[in-house]
Coordinates of C-alpha atoms in Angstrom, one line a residue:
M1 CA 2.2 130.7 77.6
G2 CA 5.6 130.3 76.1
T3 CA 8.9 131.1 77.7
A4 CA 11.2 134.0 76.6
P5 CA 13.5 133.3 73.7
E6 CA 17.1 132.2 74.5
F7 CA 18.8 134.6 72.1
E8 CA 18.4 138.2 70.9
F9 CA 18.7 138.7 67.1
C10 CA 18.9 136.6 64.0
V11 CA 19.0 137.6 60.3
V12 CA 17.7 135.4 57.5
I13 CA 18.8 136.2 53.9
D14 CA 17.0 134.3 51.1
D15 CA 15.4 135.2 47.7
D16 CA 12.3 133.0 48.4
D17 CA 9.6 134.9 50.4
D18 CA 8.0 131.7 51.5
I19 CA 11.3 130.5 53.0
L20 CA 11.7 133.9 54.8
M21 CA 8.2 133.8 56.3
A22 CA 8.5 130.1 57.4
S23 CA 11.9 130.6 58.9
R24 CA 10.9 133.8 60.7
L25 CA 7.9 132.1 62.3
L26 CA 10.0 129.1 63.3
L27 CA 13.0 131.0 64.6
R28 CA 10.9 133.2 66.9
R29 CA 11.1 130.3 69.3
L30 CA 14.8 131.0 69.7
F31 CA 15.2 134.8 69.0
R32 CA 13.5 137.9 70.3
D33 CA 13.9 139.5 66.9
V34 CA 14.2 137.8 63.5
A35 CA 15.0 140.1 60.6
I36 CA 14.5 139.0 57.0
A37 CA 16.0 140.2 53.7
N38 CA 15.8 139.0 50.1
T39 CA 19.4 139.9 49.3
P40 CA 22.6 140.4 51.2
D41 CA 22.6 144.1 50.1
E42 CA 19.3 144.5 52.0
A43 CA 20.7 142.7 55.0
L44 CA 23.9 144.8 55.4
P45 CA 22.2 147.7 57.2
L46 CA 20.4 145.3 59.5
I47 CA 23.7 143.6 60.4
A48 CA 25.5 147.0 60.8
A49 CA 22.8 148.3 63.1
R50 CA 22.8 145.3 65.5
T51 CA 25.2 142.5 65.9
P52 CA 23.2 139.3 65.1
D53 CA 23.7 136.1 67.1
V54 CA 23.3 134.2 63.8
V55 CA 23.0 135.0 60.1
L56 CA 21.3 132.4 57.8
L57 CA 22.6 133.0 54.3
D58 CA 21.2 131.5 51.1
A59 CA 23.9 130.0 48.9
N60 CA 22.3 131.1 45.5
F61 CA 20.5 134.2 44.6
A62 CA 20.7 134.5 40.8
R63 CA 17.9 132.7 38.9
G64 CA 19.0 129.2 38.0
A65 CA 22.3 129.4 39.9
T66 CA 23.2 126.2 41.8
D67 CA 27.0 126.4 42.3
A68 CA 26.9 128.6 45.5
T69 CA 29.4 131.0 44.0
E70 CA 27.4 134.1 45.0
G71 CA 26.6 132.8 48.5
L72 CA 30.3 131.9 49.2
A73 CA 31.4 135.4 48.0
W74 CA 28.9 137.0 50.4
L75 CA 30.1 134.7 53.2
D76 CA 33.6 136.0 52.6
R77 CA 32.4 139.6 52.7
L78 CA 30.3 139.1 55.9
L79 CA 33.3 137.5 57.7
A80 CA 35.5 140.4 56.5
I81 CA 33.1 142.8 58.2
D82 CA 33.1 140.7 61.4
P83 CA 35.4 137.7 61.7
E84 CA 33.4 136.4 64.7
M85 CA 30.1 136.4 62.8
V86 CA 28.2 133.1 63.0
V87 CA 26.9 132.3 59.5
V88 CA 24.7 129.2 58.7
M89 CA 24.4 128.7 54.9
I90 CA 21.2 127.4 53.4
T91 CA 20.6 126.0 49.9
A92 CA 18.3 123.8 47.9
H93 CA 21.2 122.5 45.8
A94 CA 23.6 121.4 48.4
G95 CA 26.2 118.7 47.8
V96 CA 28.8 117.6 50.4
Q97 CA 31.5 119.5 48.7
V98 CA 29.6 122.8 48.8
A99 CA 29.1 122.3 52.5
V100 CA 32.7 121.5 53.1
T101 CA 33.8 124.5 51.1
A102 CA 31.4 126.8 53.0
M103 CA 32.7 125.6 56.4
K104 CA 36.3 125.8 55.4
R105 CA 35.7 129.4 54.3
G106 CA 34.2 130.2 57.7
A107 CA 30.6 129.2 57.8
T108 CA 29.6 127.8 61.2
D109 CA 27.1 125.2 59.8
F110 CA 25.0 124.3 56.8
V111 CA 21.4 123.3 56.3
S112 CA 19.6 122.2 53.1
K113 CA 16.1 122.9 51.8
P114 CA 13.6 121.4 52.5
W115 CA 14.6 121.2 56.1
S116 CA 13.3 119.5 59.2
N117 CA 12.1 122.1 61.6
D118 CA 13.7 120.2 64.5
R119 CA 17.0 120.0 62.6
L120 CA 16.9 123.7 61.7
L121 CA 16.2 124.7 65.3
A122 CA 19.0 122.5 66.6
T123 CA 21.5 123.8 64.1
V124 CA 20.7 127.4 64.7
R125 CA 20.5 127.0 68.5
T126 CA 24.0 125.4 68.4
A127 CA 25.3 128.2 66.2
A128 CA 23.9 130.9 68.5
S129 CA 25.3 129.2 71.5
L130 CA 28.7 129.3 69.8
R131 CA 28.4 133.1 69.2
R132 CA 27.5 133.5 72.9
S133 CA 30.4 131.4 74.0
R134 CA 32.8 133.4 71.8
S135 CA 31.4 136.7 73.2
A136 CA 31.9 135.4 76.8
T137 CA 35.3 133.9 76.4
N138 CA 37.2 135.6 73.7
A139 CA 39.7 138.3 74.6
P140 CA 39.9 141.4 72.5
A141 CA 42.4 141.7 69.7
P142 CA 46.0 140.7 70.7
I143 CA 48.3 143.5 71.8
A144 CA 50.7 144.4 69.0
G145 CA 49.9 141.3 67.1
G146 CA 50.9 138.9 69.9
S147 CA 48.9 136.3 71.8
P148 CA 45.5 137.1 73.1
L149 CA 46.4 135.2 76.2
L150 CA 47.3 137.9 78.6
G151 CA 49.6 137.4 81.6
A152 CA 53.3 137.0 82.4
S153 CA 53.0 135.1 85.7
P154 CA 55.0 131.9 86.1
A155 CA 51.8 129.9 85.6
M156 CA 51.0 131.6 82.3
A157 CA 54.6 131.4 81.2
R158 CA 54.3 127.6 81.5
V159 CA 51.2 127.7 79.4
H160 CA 52.8 129.8 76.7
S161 CA 55.9 127.5 76.7
L162 CA 53.7 124.5 76.2
I163 CA 51.8 126.1 73.4
A164 CA 55.0 127.2 71.6
R165 CA 56.4 123.7 71.8
A166 CA 53.2 121.8 70.9
A167 CA 51.7 124.1 68.2
P168 CA 54.2 123.3 65.4
T169 CA 53.6 119.6 65.8
D170 CA 50.5 117.6 64.8
A171 CA 50.1 116.2 68.4
N172 CA 46.6 116.2 69.8
V173 CA 46.3 118.6 72.8
L174 CA 43.9 118.4 75.7
V175 CA 43.2 121.7 77.5
L176 CA 42.0 121.5 81.1
G177 CA 40.7 124.4 83.1
E178 CA 37.7 125.9 85.0
N179 CA 35.0 127.8 83.2
G180 CA 36.1 131.2 82.2
T181 CA 39.9 130.5 82.1
G182 CA 40.1 130.9 78.3
K183 CA 40.4 127.3 77.0
E184 CA 39.1 128.3 73.5
L185 CA 41.8 131.0 73.4
V186 CA 44.5 128.3 74.0
A187 CA 43.0 126.3 71.2
R188 CA 43.0 129.2 68.8
E189 CA 46.6 130.1 69.8
L190 CA 47.7 126.5 69.1
H191 CA 46.1 126.7 65.7
R192 CA 47.6 130.2 65.0
Q193 CA 51.1 129.0 65.7
S194 CA 50.7 125.6 63.9
L195 CA 51.6 124.6 60.4
R196 CA 47.9 124.5 59.7
A197 CA 47.3 128.2 60.5
D198 CA 46.3 128.9 56.9
K199 CA 43.7 126.1 57.0
V200 CA 40.3 126.0 58.7
M201 CA 39.7 125.7 62.5
L202 CA 36.3 124.3 63.3
T203 CA 34.7 124.3 66.7
V204 CA 32.2 121.8 68.1
D205 CA 30.8 122.7 71.5
L206 CA 29.7 119.3 72.8
G207 CA 28.0 120.9 75.7
A208 CA 25.6 122.9 73.4
V209 CA 24.6 120.0 71.1
S210 CA 21.7 117.8 72.0
E211 CA 23.0 114.2 72.7
D212 CA 20.9 112.7 69.9
L213 CA 22.5 115.1 67.4
I214 CA 26.1 114.7 68.3
D215 CA 26.6 111.7 66.1
S216 CA 25.4 113.5 63.0
E217 CA 27.2 116.8 64.0
L218 CA 30.6 115.1 64.3
F219 CA 30.5 112.3 61.8
G220 CA 27.9 113.5 59.3
H221 CA 25.2 111.3 57.7
V222 CA 24.0 110.2 54.3
K223 CA 20.5 110.7 52.9
G224 CA 18.1 108.2 54.3
A225 CA 20.3 107.2 57.3
F226 CA 17.4 108.0 59.6
T227 CA 13.9 109.6 59.4
D228 CA 14.9 113.2 59.2
A229 CA 18.0 112.6 57.0
R230 CA 16.6 114.2 53.8
T231 CA 20.0 115.1 52.4
D232 CA 23.6 114.2 52.9
R233 CA 25.2 116.2 55.8
V234 CA 28.9 116.6 56.1
G235 CA 30.2 116.2 59.7
R236 CA 32.6 118.6 61.4
I237 CA 35.4 116.0 61.3
Q238 CA 35.3 115.8 57.5
A239 CA 34.8 119.6 57.2
A240 CA 37.9 120.2 59.2
D241 CA 40.0 118.1 56.8
G242 CA 43.5 119.7 56.5
G243 CA 43.0 121.9 59.6
T244 CA 42.2 121.9 63.3
L245 CA 39.1 120.5 65.0
F246 CA 38.4 122.0 68.4
L247 CA 36.2 119.8 70.5
D248 CA 35.0 121.9 73.4
E249 CA 33.5 120.3 76.5
I250 CA 34.8 116.9 75.4
G251 CA 33.6 115.5 78.7
N252 CA 30.0 115.7 77.4
L253 CA 30.7 113.2 74.5
P254 CA 28.4 110.2 75.3
L255 CA 30.1 106.9 76.1
R256 CA 28.4 105.2 73.1
L257 CA 30.2 107.6 70.7
Q258 CA 33.6 107.6 72.3
P259 CA 34.7 104.4 70.5
K260 CA 33.7 106.0 67.2
L261 CA 35.9 109.1 67.8
L262 CA 38.7 106.8 68.9
T263 CA 38.5 105.0 65.6
V264 CA 38.7 108.2 63.7
L265 CA 41.8 109.3 65.6
E266 CA 43.5 105.9 65.1
Q267 CA 42.6 105.3 61.5
R268 CA 42.3 108.9 60.2
R269 CA 39.1 107.9 58.5
V270 CA 35.5 108.9 59.3
T271 CA 32.3 107.0 58.3
P272 CA 29.2 109.1 58.2
V273 CA 26.0 107.7 59.8
G274 CA 24.4 105.3 57.3
A275 CA 27.4 105.2 55.0
N276 CA 29.3 102.0 54.1
K277 CA 32.6 103.6 52.9
P278 CA 34.9 105.6 55.2
V279 CA 36.3 109.0 54.1
P280 CA 40.0 109.8 54.8
V281 CA 40.6 112.9 57.0
N282 CA 43.7 114.8 58.0
I283 CA 42.9 116.7 61.2
R284 CA 44.7 117.9 64.3
V285 CA 42.4 117.7 67.3
V286 CA 42.5 120.1 70.3
A287 CA 40.0 119.1 73.0
A288 CA 39.0 121.0 76.2
T289 CA 37.1 120.2 79.3
N290 CA 36.3 121.7 82.7
L291 CA 35.9 118.2 84.2
P292 CA 38.1 117.5 87.3
P293 CA 41.0 115.1 86.5
E294 CA 39.5 112.3 88.8
K295 CA 36.3 112.3 86.8
L296 CA 38.0 112.5 83.5
R297 CA 40.1 109.5 84.4
D298 CA 37.1 107.5 85.6
E299 CA 36.5 104.7 83.1
A300 CA 32.8 104.8 83.8
H301 CA 32.6 108.4 82.5
F302 CA 35.4 108.6 79.9
R303 CA 37.3 105.9 78.0
Q304 CA 40.9 105.9 79.0
D305 CA 42.1 104.8 75.5
L306 CA 40.4 107.8 74.0
L307 CA 41.9 110.0 76.7
F308 CA 45.3 108.6 75.8
R309 CA 44.8 109.6 72.2
L310 CA 43.5 113.1 73.1
N311 CA 46.1 114.2 75.6
T312 CA 49.4 113.6 73.8
V313 CA 50.1 117.0 75.2
E314 CA 48.1 118.3 78.2
I315 CA 47.8 122.0 79.1
D316 CA 46.3 122.8 82.4
L317 CA 45.1 126.4 82.3
P318 CA 45.4 128.0 85.8
P319 CA 42.4 129.8 87.4
L320 CA 42.8 133.5 87.9
R321 CA 43.1 133.1 91.7
E322 CA 46.3 131.2 91.2
R323 CA 47.9 134.0 89.1
P324 CA 47.0 137.2 90.9
E325 CA 50.1 139.0 89.6
D326 CA 48.3 139.0 86.1
V327 CA 45.2 140.8 87.4
P328 CA 46.7 144.4 87.1
E329 CA 47.6 143.8 83.4
L330 CA 44.1 142.4 82.7
I331 CA 42.4 145.3 84.5
D332 CA 44.3 147.9 82.5
H333 CA 43.9 146.1 79.2
Y334 CA 40.1 145.5 79.4
L335 CA 39.4 149.0 80.7
E336 CA 41.1 150.4 77.6
H337 CA 39.4 147.8 75.4
Y338 CA 35.8 148.5 76.6
A339 CA 36.4 152.2 76.7
R340 CA 37.3 152.1 72.9
R341 CA 34.3 149.8 72.2
Y342 CA 31.8 152.1 73.9
A343 CA 33.5 155.3 72.9
R344 CA 34.0 156.3 76.5
P345 CA 37.1 157.8 78.2
V346 CA 39.1 155.2 80.1
P347 CA 37.8 155.4 83.7
A348 CA 40.1 155.9 86.6
L349 CA 40.0 153.5 89.5
S350 CA 40.0 154.7 93.1
P351 CA 42.7 153.0 95.3
A352 CA 39.8 151.1 97.0
A353 CA 38.4 149.9 93.7
R354 CA 41.8 148.7 92.5
R355 CA 42.4 146.9 95.8
A356 CA 39.0 145.3 95.7
L357 CA 39.7 144.0 92.1
L358 CA 43.1 142.7 93.0
T359 CA 42.0 140.8 96.1
H360 CA 38.7 139.4 94.8
H361 CA 38.6 135.6 94.5
W362 CA 37.2 135.6 90.9
P363 CA 35.3 132.3 90.9
G364 CA 34.3 133.0 87.3
N365 CA 37.9 133.6 86.3
V366 CA 38.9 136.0 83.5
R367 CA 35.4 135.9 82.0
A368 CA 34.0 137.3 85.3
L369 CA 36.7 140.0 85.5
R370 CA 35.9 141.1 82.0
H371 CA 32.2 141.3 82.6
A372 CA 32.8 143.3 85.8
L373 CA 35.0 145.8 83.9
E374 CA 32.7 146.0 80.9
R375 CA 29.7 146.8 83.2
A376 CA 31.7 149.4 85.1
V377 CA 32.8 151.1 81.8
I378 CA 29.2 151.2 80.6
L379 CA 27.8 152.7 83.8
A380 CA 30.8 154.9 84.7
R381 CA 30.4 158.5 85.8
D382 CA 33.0 161.2 85.5
V383 CA 34.5 160.2 88.8
P384 CA 37.0 157.4 89.8
L385 CA 35.3 154.0 89.9
E386 CA 34.6 152.7 93.4
P387 CA 34.2 149.1 94.6
D388 CA 30.4 149.3 94.4
D389 CA 30.7 150.0 90.6
F390 CA 31.8 146.3 90.1
A391 CA 29.0 144.5 91.9
L392 CA 31.5 142.1 93.5
V393 CA 30.0 139.4 95.7
P394 CA 32.0 139.1 99.0
A395 CA 33.3 135.6 99.8
A396 CA 31.1 135.3 102.9
A397 CA 28.0 136.0 100.7
R398 CA 29.1 133.4 98.2
V399 CA 29.3 130.8 101.0
V400 CA 25.8 131.7 102.1
A401 CA 24.5 131.7 98.6
A402 CA 26.0 128.2 98.0
A403 CA 23.9 126.8 100.8
P404 CA 20.4 128.3 100.4
A405 CA 17.5 127.2 102.6
P406 CA 15.6 124.3 101.1
P407 CA 12.6 125.4 99.0
P408 CA 9.1 124.7 100.3
A409 CA 7.6 121.3 99.3
P410 CA 5.6 121.6 96.1
D411 CA 1.8 121.0 96.1
D412 CA 2.1 119.2 92.8
F413 CA 4.2 116.0 93.1
N414 CA 3.9 115.0 89.4
L415 CA 7.5 114.4 88.4
E416 CA 7.1 115.7 84.8
R417 CA 5.4 118.9 85.9
V418 CA 7.9 119.5 88.7
E419 CA 10.8 119.0 86.4
R420 CA 9.3 121.4 83.8
R421 CA 8.7 124.0 86.5
L422 CA 12.3 123.7 87.9
V423 CA 13.8 124.0 84.4
E424 CA 11.7 127.1 83.7
E425 CA 12.6 128.7 87.0
A426 CA 16.3 128.1 86.5
L427 CA 16.2 129.6 83.0
K428 CA 14.3 132.7 84.1
K429 CA 16.6 133.2 87.1
H430 CA 19.6 133.3 84.9
G431 CA 18.1 135.3 82.0
Y432 CA 18.0 132.1 79.8
N433 CA 21.8 131.7 80.1
I434 CA 22.0 128.0 79.4
S435 CA 25.4 127.5 81.0
L436 CA 24.3 129.2 84.3
A437 CA 20.9 127.5 84.4
A438 CA 22.5 124.1 83.7
A439 CA 25.0 124.6 86.6
E440 CA 22.1 125.6 88.9
L441 CA 20.3 122.4 88.0
G442 CA 23.4 120.2 88.3
L443 CA 23.1 119.3 84.6
S444 CA 25.4 119.5 81.6
R445 CA 24.3 122.0 78.9
A446 CA 23.4 119.1 76.6
A447 CA 21.2 117.5 79.3
L448 CA 19.5 120.8 79.9
Y449 CA 18.8 121.2 76.1
R450 CA 17.3 117.7 76.1
R451 CA 14.9 118.7 79.0
M452 CA 14.0 121.9 77.3
E453 CA 13.1 120.0 74.1
K454 CA 11.2 117.4 76.1
H455 CA 9.0 120.0 77.8
G456 CA 8.7 122.3 74.8
L457 CA 10.7 125.1 76.3

């Protein structure tokens, strides 16, 4: 019996019925619902009715077309409808330049027909994880065209000052901070205020990419470089040429690949896997990690010469508990935002509810505050919101939850079966949220993905 899919909804747009049927059957492993359409016009009502985690878009629809003009035009139109839409382009006539063009115009990734099923699943899973990450961490539209990073506390004033000074330069920036503090928002703000703002910003979430695919994802590969390398694949580093490359969860970059990234940063050239000739690149790198400084500066975990290259400027994003004076602004802003999103009146807060929100520890930071407010807006009645409407976990309960009673000893001591069962239970417990399940198991997201693939989950 299979496990529940990780994601909700995917749309595949292709003029080949065989491709549609094959991809629909395959992608049901990842998505609860996979909708198919022969043309983008047919897909628009599907996309309008439900926000897809991923859209797979064919690059050519007209008979005999091979230049991807039509697919690129539809890519622009889809991103105009929803700038946060995650689009993976597919084509049977893909050259590296088409792939680069697609990603510079906003495509999240690119696959070629005929594809390897494992490669397609990995590519789409990474893309869907990116959409989930954006939904979890992105703030709503900036107020009056300003920064989406809310807060005027001294701690946030320092962050804004560092961004303003570093952004116009080409200096690499390392953003440190706990989960939920908004590290991707800092990266986007650095790009928005940079001289590269009119160029592409590409994101690679190294915590969501299987370790054996990171090499190809970052550096690309040429046809025949390994068993499943059926076509050339442009890497994110090359695709970001001229713009900004955001390396999220940089602490998950395997030690074996760290010298290769260091070489790229030093020489400004990238060599795809299996290629003999390097390709020049002009990129600005922003990296982020939630690793504690002592682990990041441990040579056994992260090369210090690479760290030196990445943190020309270092921005330490404070947790919400260290800037409580920003919480009132965040509360008011997100209540108004979610009220608009769900067409509800802005709910009032009782004095007790506001006091509870202001004094809560917020271990999940701004992300957790946003989720609590969104839930309350959705479930609000025509009365002031009370503390119970926010499902806040008291500090004492968190301490108890952090040290649960040990589980009973299993009857089956086979390590493979025990590992599979634990992974399944963690996934089910957290509704197949990979980040939460990985944290529960004491793994990185990449390590959890590897175990899921190993056990067919």
